[in-house]
mmCIF file of C-alpha atoms and ligand atoms in Angstrom:
data_model
loop_
_atom_site.group_PDB
_atom_site.id
_atom_site.type_symbol
_atom_site.label_atom_id
_atom_site.label_comp_id
_atom_site.label_asym_id
_atom_site.label_seq_id
_atom_site.Cartn_x
_atom_site.Cartn_y
_atom_site.Cartn_z
ATOM 1 C CA MET H 1 -21.502 -58.360 69.445
ATOM 2 C CA LYS H 2 -23.370 -60.671 67.252
ATOM 3 C CA LYS H 3 -26.608 -59.539 66.556
ATOM 4 C CA VAL H 4 -26.594 -56.042 65.713
ATOM 5 C CA ALA H 5 -30.500 -54.044 65.225
ATOM 6 C CA ILE H 6 -30.641 -51.195 63.639
ATOM 7 C CA ILE H 7 -34.006 -48.374 63.905
ATOM 8 C CA GLY H 8 -33.961 -46.155 60.781
ATOM 9 C CA SER H 9 -32.643 -47.076 56.703
ATOM 10 C CA GLY H 10 -32.205 -43.280 56.108
ATOM 11 C CA VAL H 11 -28.150 -42.686 54.646
ATOM 12 C CA ALA H 12 -26.976 -42.917 58.725
ATOM 13 C CA GLY H 13 -28.332 -46.236 59.274
ATOM 14 C CA LEU H 14 -27.484 -47.601 56.348
ATOM 15 C CA ALA H 15 -23.669 -46.386 56.567
ATOM 16 C CA CYS H 16 -23.537 -48.282 59.950
ATOM 17 C CA ALA H 17 -24.720 -51.572 58.027
ATOM 18 C CA ARG H 18 -22.754 -51.361 55.359
ATOM 19 C CA ARG H 19 -18.564 -50.419 57.491
ATOM 20 C CA LEU H 20 -20.725 -52.911 60.481
ATOM 21 C CA ALA H 21 -21.087 -55.575 57.258
ATOM 22 C CA ALA H 22 -17.609 -56.014 57.144
ATOM 23 C CA ASP H 23 -17.449 -58.181 60.042
ATOM 24 C CA PRO H 24 -19.296 -61.722 58.066
ATOM 25 C CA SER H 25 -20.174 -62.893 61.450
ATOM 26 C CA LEU H 26 -22.445 -59.791 62.674
ATOM 27 C CA LYS H 27 -26.387 -60.314 61.566
ATOM 28 C CA ILE H 28 -27.358 -57.486 61.215
ATOM 29 C CA THR H 29 -31.034 -56.124 60.930
ATOM 30 C CA ILE H 30 -32.289 -53.239 59.950
ATOM 31 C CA PHE H 31 -36.057 -52.006 61.000
ATOM 32 C CA ASP H 32 -37.761 -49.009 59.206
ATOM 33 C CA LYS H 33 -41.641 -47.633 59.185
ATOM 34 C CA GLY H 34 -41.305 -45.883 55.760
ATOM 35 C CA ARG H 35 -42.650 -48.397 52.169
ATOM 36 C CA HIS H 36 -38.921 -47.496 51.267
ATOM 37 C CA PRO H 37 -35.528 -47.542 52.281
ATOM 38 C CA GLY H 38 -34.033 -43.837 52.578
ATOM 39 C CA GLY H 39 -35.469 -41.708 55.318
ATOM 40 C CA ARG H 40 -35.768 -38.226 53.883
ATOM 41 C CA LEU H 41 -33.717 -39.192 50.740
ATOM 42 C CA ALA H 42 -37.006 -39.171 49.457
ATOM 43 C CA SER H 43 -38.904 -39.378 46.440
ATOM 44 C CA ARG H 44 -42.433 -39.272 44.638
ATOM 45 C CA ASP H 45 -41.770 -42.256 42.146
ATOM 46 C CA ARG H 46 -45.742 -43.322 41.237
ATOM 47 C CA ASP H 47 -46.577 -42.228 37.743
ATOM 48 C CA HIS H 48 -44.651 -38.898 35.832
ATOM 49 C CA ASN H 49 -44.853 -36.759 37.903
ATOM 50 C CA GLN H 50 -41.936 -37.942 40.025
ATOM 51 C CA PHE H 51 -40.136 -35.306 42.076
ATOM 52 C CA ASP H 52 -37.702 -35.767 45.317
ATOM 53 C CA TYR H 53 -39.182 -33.795 48.169
ATOM 54 C CA GLY H 54 -36.662 -34.271 50.862
ATOM 55 C CA ALA H 55 -32.602 -34.058 49.989
ATOM 56 C CA GLN H 56 -32.438 -32.082 46.894
ATOM 57 C CA TYR H 57 -28.424 -33.089 46.068
ATOM 58 C CA PHE H 58 -25.249 -34.047 47.493
ATOM 59 C CA THR H 59 -22.048 -33.285 48.209
ATOM 60 C CA ALA H 60 -18.723 -36.125 48.752
ATOM 61 C CA ARG H 61 -15.684 -33.621 50.749
ATOM 62 C CA SER H 62 -14.427 -36.925 52.575
ATOM 63 C CA MET H 63 -12.762 -40.153 51.628
ATOM 64 C CA GLU H 64 -15.044 -42.637 52.885
ATOM 65 C CA PHE H 65 -18.019 -40.786 51.208
ATOM 66 C CA LYS H 66 -16.414 -40.202 48.236
ATOM 67 C CA SER H 67 -15.261 -44.294 47.912
ATOM 68 C CA VAL H 68 -19.269 -45.568 48.827
ATOM 69 C CA VAL H 69 -20.770 -41.715 45.534
ATOM 70 C CA SER H 70 -17.590 -43.877 43.812
ATOM 71 C CA ARG H 71 -19.504 -47.049 43.817
ATOM 72 C CA MET H 72 -22.971 -45.501 43.534
ATOM 73 C CA ILE H 73 -22.009 -43.782 40.061
ATOM 74 C CA GLU H 74 -20.053 -47.558 38.937
ATOM 75 C CA VAL H 75 -23.566 -49.050 39.521
ATOM 76 C CA GLY H 76 -25.943 -46.508 37.581
ATOM 77 C CA ALA H 77 -27.309 -45.060 40.865
ATOM 78 C CA VAL H 78 -25.979 -41.675 41.476
ATOM 79 C CA LYS H 79 -24.844 -39.262 38.448
ATOM 80 C CA ILE H 80 -23.537 -35.335 38.608
ATOM 81 C CA TRP H 81 -26.474 -32.739 38.695
ATOM 82 C CA ASN H 82 -25.361 -30.136 35.730
ATOM 83 C CA GLY H 83 -27.988 -27.313 36.133
ATOM 84 C CA ARG H 84 -26.967 -23.735 36.507
ATOM 85 C CA PHE H 85 -27.453 -22.720 40.031
ATOM 86 C CA GLY H 86 -28.478 -19.424 41.243
ATOM 87 C CA ARG H 87 -28.831 -17.309 45.022
ATOM 88 C CA MET H 88 -31.449 -15.204 45.114
ATOM 89 C CA THR H 89 -31.627 -11.845 47.609
ATOM 90 C CA SER H 90 -33.283 -8.860 47.641
ATOM 91 C CA SER H 91 -30.937 -7.620 45.041
ATOM 92 C CA GLY H 92 -31.537 -10.212 42.278
ATOM 93 C CA ILE H 93 -29.736 -13.629 41.407
ATOM 94 C CA MET H 94 -26.634 -14.572 40.784
ATOM 95 C CA ASP H 95 -24.982 -17.327 39.800
ATOM 96 C CA GLU H 96 -23.845 -19.635 42.962
ATOM 97 C CA ASP H 97 -20.033 -19.207 42.414
ATOM 98 C CA SER H 98 -18.997 -23.348 43.814
ATOM 99 C CA GLN H 99 -17.656 -25.679 41.970
ATOM 100 C CA GLU H 100 -18.469 -28.341 43.798
ATOM 101 C CA ALA H 101 -20.524 -31.721 41.930
ATOM 102 C CA ARG H 102 -23.581 -31.526 43.088
ATOM 103 C CA TYR H 103 -24.980 -35.093 43.203
ATOM 104 C CA VAL H 104 -28.073 -37.036 42.741
ATOM 105 C CA GLY H 105 -29.637 -40.620 42.964
ATOM 106 C CA VAL H 106 -30.867 -42.104 40.223
ATOM 107 C CA PRO H 107 -33.424 -42.134 38.596
ATOM 108 C CA CYS H 108 -34.324 -40.963 41.944
ATOM 109 C CA MET H 109 -32.641 -39.362 45.152
ATOM 110 C CA ARG H 110 -34.158 -42.661 46.816
ATOM 111 C CA SER H 111 -32.273 -44.755 44.601
ATOM 112 C CA LEU H 112 -29.051 -44.048 46.250
ATOM 113 C CA ALA H 113 -30.590 -45.851 49.383
ATOM 114 C CA GLU H 114 -32.171 -48.773 47.388
ATOM 115 C CA ALA H 115 -28.566 -49.455 45.626
ATOM 116 C CA GLN H 116 -26.918 -49.171 48.765
ATOM 117 C CA ALA H 117 -29.476 -51.477 50.089
ATOM 118 C CA ARG H 118 -29.029 -54.169 47.336
ATOM 119 C CA ASP H 119 -25.496 -53.860 47.694
ATOM 120 C CA LEU H 120 -26.203 -55.469 51.207
ATOM 121 C CA ALA H 121 -28.873 -58.117 50.040
ATOM 122 C CA GLY H 122 -27.798 -61.563 51.362
ATOM 123 C CA VAL H 123 -26.117 -59.664 54.588
ATOM 124 C CA LEU H 124 -28.605 -57.306 55.634
ATOM 125 C CA ASP H 125 -32.105 -57.959 56.499
ATOM 126 C CA LEU H 126 -34.006 -54.615 55.538
ATOM 127 C CA ARG H 127 -37.807 -55.152 57.096
ATOM 128 C CA GLN H 128 -39.293 -52.042 55.761
ATOM 129 C CA HIS H 129 -42.901 -50.847 56.972
ATOM 130 C CA HIS H 130 -42.029 -51.866 61.156
ATOM 131 C CA LYS H 131 -42.385 -48.781 62.919
ATOM 132 C CA VAL H 132 -40.269 -49.128 66.503
ATOM 133 C CA THR H 133 -42.452 -48.257 69.537
ATOM 134 C CA GLU H 134 -40.714 -49.398 72.267
ATOM 135 C CA ILE H 135 -37.447 -50.788 73.351
ATOM 136 C CA GLU H 136 -36.272 -53.264 76.377
ATOM 137 C CA LYS H 137 -33.756 -55.245 77.769
ATOM 138 C CA VAL H 138 -34.901 -58.779 78.202
ATOM 139 C CA SER H 139 -32.256 -61.238 79.611
ATOM 140 C CA GLY H 140 -29.607 -58.969 78.816
ATOM 141 C CA PHE H 141 -30.733 -58.297 74.859
ATOM 142 C CA TRP H 142 -32.259 -55.656 73.362
ATOM 143 C CA THR H 143 -35.739 -56.577 72.127
ATOM 144 C CA LEU H 144 -38.132 -54.178 69.909
ATOM 145 C CA SER H 145 -41.612 -53.906 69.380
ATOM 146 C CA GLY H 146 -44.051 -51.878 67.397
ATOM 147 C CA GLU H 147 -46.294 -51.869 64.672
ATOM 148 C CA MET H 148 -46.622 -52.672 61.426
ATOM 149 C CA THR H 149 -47.347 -49.437 58.875
ATOM 150 C CA GLY H 150 -48.831 -50.087 55.007
ATOM 151 C CA GLY H 151 -51.342 -52.388 56.449
ATOM 152 C CA GLU H 152 -48.759 -55.661 56.107
ATOM 153 C CA LYS H 153 -50.565 -59.016 56.933
ATOM 154 C CA ALA H 154 -46.803 -60.706 58.002
ATOM 155 C CA ALA H 155 -46.330 -60.757 61.920
ATOM 156 C CA PRO H 156 -44.607 -58.142 63.365
ATOM 157 C CA PHE H 157 -41.147 -58.112 65.161
ATOM 158 C CA GLU H 158 -40.012 -62.417 64.706
ATOM 159 C CA GLU H 159 -36.650 -63.570 65.303
ATOM 160 C CA ASN H 160 -36.207 -59.998 67.382
ATOM 161 C CA GLU H 161 -33.178 -59.988 70.085
ATOM 162 C CA PHE H 162 -29.635 -58.226 70.031
ATOM 163 C CA ASP H 163 -26.666 -57.456 71.389
ATOM 164 C CA CYS H 164 -26.678 -54.474 70.127
ATOM 165 C CA LEU H 165 -28.990 -51.752 69.435
ATOM 166 C CA VAL H 166 -28.468 -48.661 67.282
ATOM 167 C CA ILE H 167 -30.916 -45.513 66.395
ATOM 168 C CA THR H 168 -30.985 -43.657 63.699
ATOM 169 C CA VAL H 169 -34.021 -41.731 63.931
ATOM 170 C CA PRO H 170 -34.217 -38.016 64.308
ATOM 171 C CA PRO H 171 -33.977 -36.793 68.071
ATOM 172 C CA VAL H 172 -36.877 -36.089 69.259
ATOM 173 C CA GLN H 173 -38.216 -39.340 68.371
ATOM 174 C CA ALA H 174 -35.363 -40.814 69.034
ATOM 175 C CA ALA H 175 -36.175 -39.357 73.149
ATOM 176 C CA GLU H 176 -39.217 -40.553 73.311
ATOM 177 C CA LEU H 177 -38.068 -44.398 72.535
ATOM 178 C CA TRP H 178 -35.274 -43.990 75.015
ATOM 179 C CA ARG H 179 -35.607 -41.035 78.047
ATOM 180 C CA ASN H 180 -32.195 -41.750 79.985
ATOM 181 C CA GLN H 181 -30.831 -40.018 76.790
ATOM 182 C CA GLU H 182 -33.280 -37.316 76.030
ATOM 183 C CA LYS H 183 -31.343 -34.358 78.125
ATOM 184 C CA THR H 184 -28.299 -35.421 75.459
ATOM 185 C CA LEU H 185 -30.523 -35.786 72.457
ATOM 186 C CA GLU H 186 -32.105 -32.031 72.997
ATOM 187 C CA GLY H 187 -29.446 -30.614 72.517
ATOM 188 C CA SER H 188 -29.413 -30.791 68.282
ATOM 189 C CA VAL H 189 -32.379 -28.890 66.639
ATOM 190 C CA LEU H 190 -34.503 -29.862 63.839
ATOM 191 C CA SER H 191 -36.125 -27.061 61.854
ATOM 192 C CA PRO H 192 -39.265 -28.439 60.242
ATOM 193 C CA CYS H 193 -39.506 -27.666 56.346
ATOM 194 C CA ILE H 194 -42.890 -27.447 53.618
ATOM 195 C CA ALA H 195 -41.700 -29.350 50.462
ATOM 196 C CA THR H 196 -44.563 -28.347 47.832
ATOM 197 C CA MET H 197 -44.448 -29.834 44.164
ATOM 198 C CA PHE H 198 -45.609 -28.921 40.903
ATOM 199 C CA SER H 199 -45.760 -30.248 37.267
ATOM 200 C CA PHE H 200 -46.487 -28.352 34.283
ATOM 201 C CA ASP H 201 -47.393 -28.685 30.783
ATOM 202 C CA SER H 202 -44.731 -26.385 29.072
ATOM 203 C CA PRO H 203 -41.694 -25.146 30.691
ATOM 204 C CA LEU H 204 -41.196 -22.104 32.530
ATOM 205 C CA PRO H 205 -39.138 -18.970 31.553
ATOM 206 C CA VAL H 206 -36.263 -19.469 34.169
ATOM 207 C CA GLU H 207 -33.020 -20.013 33.360
ATOM 208 C CA TYR H 208 -31.707 -21.553 36.788
ATOM 209 C CA ASP H 209 -32.234 -25.198 38.006
ATOM 210 C CA GLY H 210 -31.913 -25.159 41.525
ATOM 211 C CA ILE H 211 -32.150 -20.993 43.115
ATOM 212 C CA ARG H 212 -31.473 -21.333 47.131
ATOM 213 C CA ILE H 213 -33.769 -18.155 47.877
ATOM 214 C CA ASP H 214 -33.121 -15.499 51.329
ATOM 215 C CA ASP H 215 -36.985 -14.969 51.002
ATOM 216 C CA PRO H 216 -39.457 -14.783 53.906
ATOM 217 C CA VAL H 217 -41.613 -17.211 52.727
ATOM 218 C CA LEU H 218 -39.123 -19.708 50.130
ATOM 219 C CA ALA H 219 -35.644 -20.618 50.737
ATOM 220 C CA TRP H 220 -35.167 -23.460 47.947
ATOM 221 C CA ALA H 221 -36.696 -23.657 44.351
ATOM 222 C CA ALA H 222 -35.370 -26.939 41.908
ATOM 223 C CA ARG H 223 -36.382 -27.027 37.974
ATOM 224 C CA ASP H 224 -36.577 -31.475 39.679
ATOM 225 C CA SER H 225 -36.894 -32.311 35.943
ATOM 226 C CA SER H 226 -33.405 -30.725 35.099
ATOM 227 C CA LYS H 227 -31.972 -33.690 37.417
ATOM 228 C CA PRO H 228 -30.343 -35.979 34.919
ATOM 229 C CA GLY H 229 -32.450 -39.600 34.311
ATOM 230 C CA ARG H 230 -35.500 -37.973 34.956
ATOM 231 C CA PRO H 231 -38.852 -38.415 32.844
ATOM 232 C CA ALA H 232 -39.926 -35.820 30.050
ATOM 233 C CA GLY H 233 -41.771 -32.844 31.505
ATOM 234 C CA GLU H 234 -41.654 -29.451 33.599
ATOM 235 C CA ARG H 235 -41.389 -30.117 37.377
ATOM 236 C CA TRP H 236 -40.594 -27.875 40.499
ATOM 237 C CA VAL H 237 -39.800 -28.847 43.781
ATOM 238 C CA LEU H 238 -40.617 -25.202 46.167
ATOM 239 C CA HIS H 239 -39.502 -25.495 49.443
ATOM 240 C CA ALA H 240 -40.442 -23.385 52.736
ATOM 241 C CA ASN H 241 -38.222 -21.300 54.752
ATOM 242 C CA PRO H 242 -37.754 -23.105 58.304
ATOM 243 C CA GLU H 243 -39.744 -19.578 60.093
ATOM 244 C CA TRP H 244 -42.319 -19.656 57.619
ATOM 245 C CA SER H 245 -42.929 -23.253 57.901
ATOM 246 C CA GLN H 246 -43.225 -23.424 61.501
ATOM 247 C CA GLU H 247 -45.646 -21.064 61.255
ATOM 248 C CA ASN H 248 -47.542 -22.184 58.507
ATOM 249 C CA ILE H 249 -47.480 -26.041 59.639
ATOM 250 C CA SER H 250 -51.436 -26.700 59.966
ATOM 251 C CA LEU H 251 -52.239 -24.690 56.848
ATOM 252 C CA SER H 252 -54.447 -26.295 54.449
ATOM 253 C CA GLU H 253 -52.045 -28.277 51.272
ATOM 254 C CA GLN H 254 -54.156 -26.715 48.826
ATOM 255 C CA GLU H 255 -53.191 -22.565 50.806
ATOM 256 C CA THR H 256 -49.891 -23.872 50.968
ATOM 257 C CA LEU H 257 -49.459 -24.981 48.204
ATOM 258 C CA ASP H 258 -51.253 -21.303 46.346
ATOM 259 C CA ALA H 259 -49.174 -19.742 49.095
ATOM 260 C CA LEU H 260 -45.941 -21.402 47.827
ATOM 261 C CA LEU H 261 -46.266 -20.989 43.741
ATOM 262 C CA ALA H 262 -47.611 -17.379 44.213
ATOM 263 C CA ARG H 263 -44.926 -16.358 45.770
ATOM 264 C CA PHE H 264 -42.308 -18.158 43.573
ATOM 265 C CA PHE H 265 -44.108 -16.156 40.567
ATOM 266 C CA HIS H 266 -43.415 -12.869 42.199
ATOM 267 C CA LEU H 267 -40.209 -13.607 43.246
ATOM 268 C CA LEU H 268 -39.266 -15.180 39.684
ATOM 269 C CA GLU H 269 -41.145 -12.385 37.265
ATOM 270 C CA VAL H 270 -43.134 -15.361 36.081
ATOM 271 C CA ASP H 271 -46.429 -14.943 34.897
ATOM 272 C CA ALA H 272 -48.702 -16.907 36.972
ATOM 273 C CA VAL H 273 -49.182 -20.517 35.584
ATOM 274 C CA ALA H 274 -51.697 -23.292 36.554
ATOM 275 C CA PRO H 275 -49.886 -26.271 37.287
ATOM 276 C CA SER H 276 -50.951 -29.352 35.710
ATOM 277 C CA PHE H 277 -50.914 -31.797 39.026
ATOM 278 C CA SER H 278 -49.048 -30.081 43.018
ATOM 279 C CA ARG H 279 -48.995 -31.717 46.293
ATOM 280 C CA TYR H 280 -47.298 -30.864 49.472
ATOM 281 C CA HIS H 281 -45.207 -32.614 52.091
ATOM 282 C CA ARG H 282 -44.461 -31.202 55.689
ATOM 283 C CA TRP H 283 -41.270 -31.925 57.362
ATOM 284 C CA ARG H 284 -41.056 -31.496 60.965
ATOM 285 C CA TYR H 285 -38.000 -32.373 61.528
ATOM 286 C CA ALA H 286 -36.285 -31.692 57.766
ATOM 287 C CA LEU H 287 -32.743 -29.755 58.419
ATOM 288 C CA VAL H 288 -30.351 -29.718 61.151
ATOM 289 C CA THR H 289 -29.640 -26.039 62.835
ATOM 290 C CA ARG H 290 -28.204 -27.139 65.843
ATOM 291 C CA ALA H 291 -25.471 -30.281 65.873
ATOM 292 C CA LEU H 292 -25.061 -32.119 68.624
ATOM 293 C CA GLU H 293 -21.395 -31.857 67.630
ATOM 294 C CA ALA H 294 -20.246 -35.655 68.067
ATOM 295 C CA GLN H 295 -20.052 -38.065 65.196
ATOM 296 C CA PHE H 296 -22.687 -40.685 67.313
ATOM 297 C CA LEU H 297 -23.085 -41.085 70.857
ATOM 298 C CA ILE H 298 -23.269 -44.152 73.311
ATOM 299 C CA ASP H 299 -24.907 -44.767 75.992
ATOM 300 C CA LYS H 300 -22.397 -45.726 78.675
ATOM 301 C CA GLU H 301 -24.615 -46.736 80.899
ATOM 302 C CA ASN H 302 -25.924 -49.532 78.603
ATOM 303 C CA GLU H 303 -25.133 -52.971 78.342
ATOM 304 C CA PRO H 304 -26.114 -54.759 75.979
ATOM 305 C CA ILE H 305 -24.267 -51.674 73.637
ATOM 306 C CA LEU H 306 -27.183 -48.447 72.713
ATOM 307 C CA ALA H 307 -26.014 -46.125 70.389
ATOM 308 C CA PHE H 308 -28.055 -43.428 68.678
ATOM 309 C CA CYS H 309 -26.509 -41.413 65.202
ATOM 310 C CA GLY H 310 -28.072 -39.413 62.024
ATOM 311 C CA ASP H 311 -27.094 -36.108 60.343
ATOM 312 C CA TYR H 312 -27.729 -34.232 63.516
ATOM 313 C CA CYS H 313 -24.508 -34.954 65.130
ATOM 314 C CA GLU H 314 -22.284 -33.154 62.301
ATOM 315 C CA GLY H 315 -25.109 -31.126 60.291
ATOM 316 C CA ALA H 316 -27.598 -30.497 58.161
ATOM 317 C CA ARG H 317 -26.193 -32.872 54.684
ATOM 318 C CA VAL H 318 -26.287 -35.950 53.353
ATOM 319 C CA GLU H 319 -22.379 -36.887 54.482
ATOM 320 C CA ALA H 320 -23.076 -35.964 57.710
ATOM 321 C CA ALA H 321 -25.969 -38.575 58.106
ATOM 322 C CA PHE H 322 -23.596 -41.035 56.223
ATOM 323 C CA LEU H 323 -20.237 -40.042 58.390
ATOM 324 C CA SER H 324 -21.939 -40.452 61.798
ATOM 325 C CA GLY H 325 -23.602 -43.998 60.692
ATOM 326 C CA HIS H 326 -19.964 -45.049 59.829
ATOM 327 C CA THR H 327 -17.795 -43.874 61.970
ATOM 328 C CA LEU H 328 -20.936 -45.471 65.054
ATOM 329 C CA ALA H 329 -19.960 -48.598 63.212
ATOM 330 C CA GLU H 330 -15.676 -47.804 63.301
ATOM 331 C CA LYS H 331 -15.597 -47.629 66.612
ATOM 332 C CA LEU H 332 -18.489 -50.555 67.563
ATOM 333 C CA LEU H 333 -16.293 -52.701 65.093
ATOM 334 C CA ASP H 334 -13.020 -51.424 67.261
ATOM 335 C CA ASP H 335 -14.738 -52.413 70.290
ATOM 336 C CA GLN H 336 -14.811 -55.945 69.450
ATOM 337 C CA ALA H 337 -11.732 -56.457 67.574
HETATM 338 C C1 FAD F 1 -36.766 -30.739 52.592
HETATM 339 C C2 FAD F 1 -35.616 -31.359 53.101
HETATM 340 C C3 FAD F 1 -34.042 -31.031 52.114
HETATM 341 C C4 FAD F 1 -32.980 -31.518 52.233
HETATM 342 N N1 FAD F 1 -31.950 -30.966 51.415
HETATM 343 C C5 FAD F 1 -30.774 -31.275 51.590
HETATM 344 C C6 FAD F 1 -29.561 -31.071 50.646
HETATM 345 O O1 FAD F 1 -30.068 -30.602 49.480
HETATM 346 N N2 FAD F 1 -29.156 -31.880 50.764
HETATM 347 C C7 FAD F 1 -28.051 -32.842 51.453
HETATM 348 O O2 FAD F 1 -27.241 -33.108 51.559
HETATM 349 N N3 FAD F 1 -29.340 -32.561 52.999
HETATM 350 C C8 FAD F 1 -30.527 -32.205 52.840
HETATM 351 N N4 FAD F 1 -31.553 -32.429 53.613
HETATM 352 C C9 FAD F 1 -30.361 -33.198 54.801
HETATM 353 C C10 FAD F 1 -30.642 -34.623 54.292
HETATM 354 O O3 FAD F 1 -32.240 -34.996 54.042
HETATM 355 C C11 FAD F 1 -30.520 -35.581 55.740
HETATM 356 O O4 FAD F 1 -29.131 -35.376 56.929
HETATM 357 C C12 FAD F 1 -30.182 -37.091 55.786
HETATM 358 O O5 FAD F 1 -31.313 -37.866 54.840
HETATM 359 C C13 FAD F 1 -30.495 -37.328 57.081
HETATM 360 O O6 FAD F 1 -30.466 -38.970 56.877
HETATM 361 P P1 FAD F 1 -30.692 -39.937 58.319
HETATM 362 O O7 FAD F 1 -30.112 -41.098 57.883
HETATM 363 O O8 FAD F 1 -29.765 -38.870 59.608
HETATM 364 O O9 FAD F 1 -32.044 -39.591 59.336
HETATM 365 P P2 FAD F 1 -33.300 -40.199 58.541
HETATM 366 O O10 FAD F 1 -33.109 -39.875 56.848
HETATM 367 O O11 FAD F 1 -34.629 -38.840 59.170
HETATM 368 O O12 FAD F 1 -33.548 -41.585 58.620
HETATM 369 C C14 FAD F 1 -34.271 -41.652 59.502
HETATM 370 C C15 FAD F 1 -35.744 -43.069 59.441
HETATM 371 O O13 FAD F 1 -35.770 -43.550 60.992
HETATM 372 C C16 FAD F 1 -37.488 -44.016 60.505
HETATM 373 N N5 FAD F 1 -37.799 -43.972 61.505
HETATM 374 C C17 FAD F 1 -38.190 -42.484 62.141
HETATM 375 N N6 FAD F 1 -38.851 -43.241 62.979
HETATM 376 C C18 FAD F 1 -39.112 -44.485 63.333
HETATM 377 C C19 FAD F 1 -39.462 -45.434 64.134
HETATM 378 N N7 FAD F 1 -40.018 -45.830 65.086
HETATM 379 N N8 FAD F 1 -39.378 -46.903 63.789
HETATM 380 C C20 FAD F 1 -38.674 -47.583 62.653
HETATM 381 N N9 FAD F 1 -37.912 -46.393 62.037
HETATM 382 C C21 FAD F 1 -38.384 -44.904 62.399
HETATM 383 C C22 FAD F 1 -37.637 -43.151 59.156
HETATM 384 O O14 FAD F 1 -38.417 -43.879 58.510
HETATM 385 C C23 FAD F 1 -35.969 -42.867 58.688
HETATM 386 O O15 FAD F 1 -36.284 -43.418 57.471
HETATM 387 C C24 FAD F 1 -32.474 -31.962 53.520
HETATM 388 C C25 FAD F 1 -33.605 -32.772 54.113
HETATM 389 C C26 FAD F 1 -34.908 -32.181 53.894
HETATM 390 C C27 FAD F 1 -36.176 -32.742 55.036
#
C-alpha cells in the first residue's frame, strides 16, 4: 500500500486521511465532487447571510475524537456553542437536560473540515470538484474516472493509479460505484432532510437557540446567529422531519419555505414576520436511521484493497463518521505493518 485514494472529503474521508498520514511513505489523494471539503458539514458563507445547513453541532465522546477537537479548538476552528437548548413536544418546550458540550466549527461548521485539510497540507493531495463516476481495476491498480464539477478547465483525474481505494460517500452512491457490495451497503438507511434558512431584520421573541421538535413537519429549529464567531444578525435554520421531507422533496422552494416558516411561527406562537433572506437545501441522504453496525467495510474479494467507511457504518453523528474513517485507517496501517 503506497498510494491511497479516498473518495469524499467529508468527516470520514478526512479522518481516514489524517490517520493514514502517520505513515509518511503513503501518498494520499482525496477526490470530492464538492467545492469545499466537509460534505454534510455544510455551510453557506458567501455573504452575511451565513448558515450551517447540514450538521448543526457535534459532541465528542471518544478519546480519539476528543483529541482532534482539542487540536481544532487550539487553532481556533472549533468552539463550544453556549446556547439555550430546548425540546418541544405537544405539551410545550422544556430545557434539554444534557450538559454535554455542543461544539461548532468557527466561523462556520465547514471550518472544522477546512482546518483539518490545512493540517494535512503537504501530505494530502486534496482534489475538490472531482466527481468520480467509475472505478475500475487496471493492471493491479485502482483507477478512477469522472468529471470536473464547477466548470473547472483543469484536466481531470491525472496521476491516477492507486494500491488502495477508500469510498466514503453515502451508501446508495457507494453502491452505484461498486455493485458487488450493494447488498451489504443496503443494510444501512439514510433519511432525507429539507433544510431551510431565514434571515430577519430584528430578533425574534424566542428564548431558545436550538430546539428539538416532535412534530409532523418540523424536527429542529436553530438560531444560527447565536453560534460563536458568526456575523451579527438574526438567522434561523429550520429542518423538516424525515417523513415530511420525503413526502415533500419535490415541492418548489417557495412553497417549502412558506410551509416550514409558517409551522415554526405557529408552534412557537410568534407573530409572522417576513424574512429578509431565505433559501432551502434538499438533502436526499441526510441522517442515518439504520446503521450497518460495523465500523467499516473491507471488500475481501479485492486486491488491491477496496474499503468503505462513513457515518452509515455506525450512526447519525459527526463523531460516528470520524470514528469510521479513523478505525479503518488504523486497520489498514496494522495490516501492512
Ligand atoms: C441536515 C443535517 C443535519 C445534521 N445534524 C447533525 C448534528 O447536529 N450533529 C451531528 O453529529 N451530525 C449531524 N448530521 C450528520 C453529519 O453531518 C454526518 O453524520 C457526517 O457529516 C457524515 O460524514 P461522512 O464523511 O460520513 O459523509 P459526507 O459528509 O456525506 O461525505 C461524503 C463526501 O463524498 C462526496 N461525494 C459523494 N459522491 C461523490 C462522488 N461520486 N465523487 C466524489 N465525491 C463524492 C460528497 O461531496 C461529500 O463531501 C447532520 C446531517 C445533515 C444532512
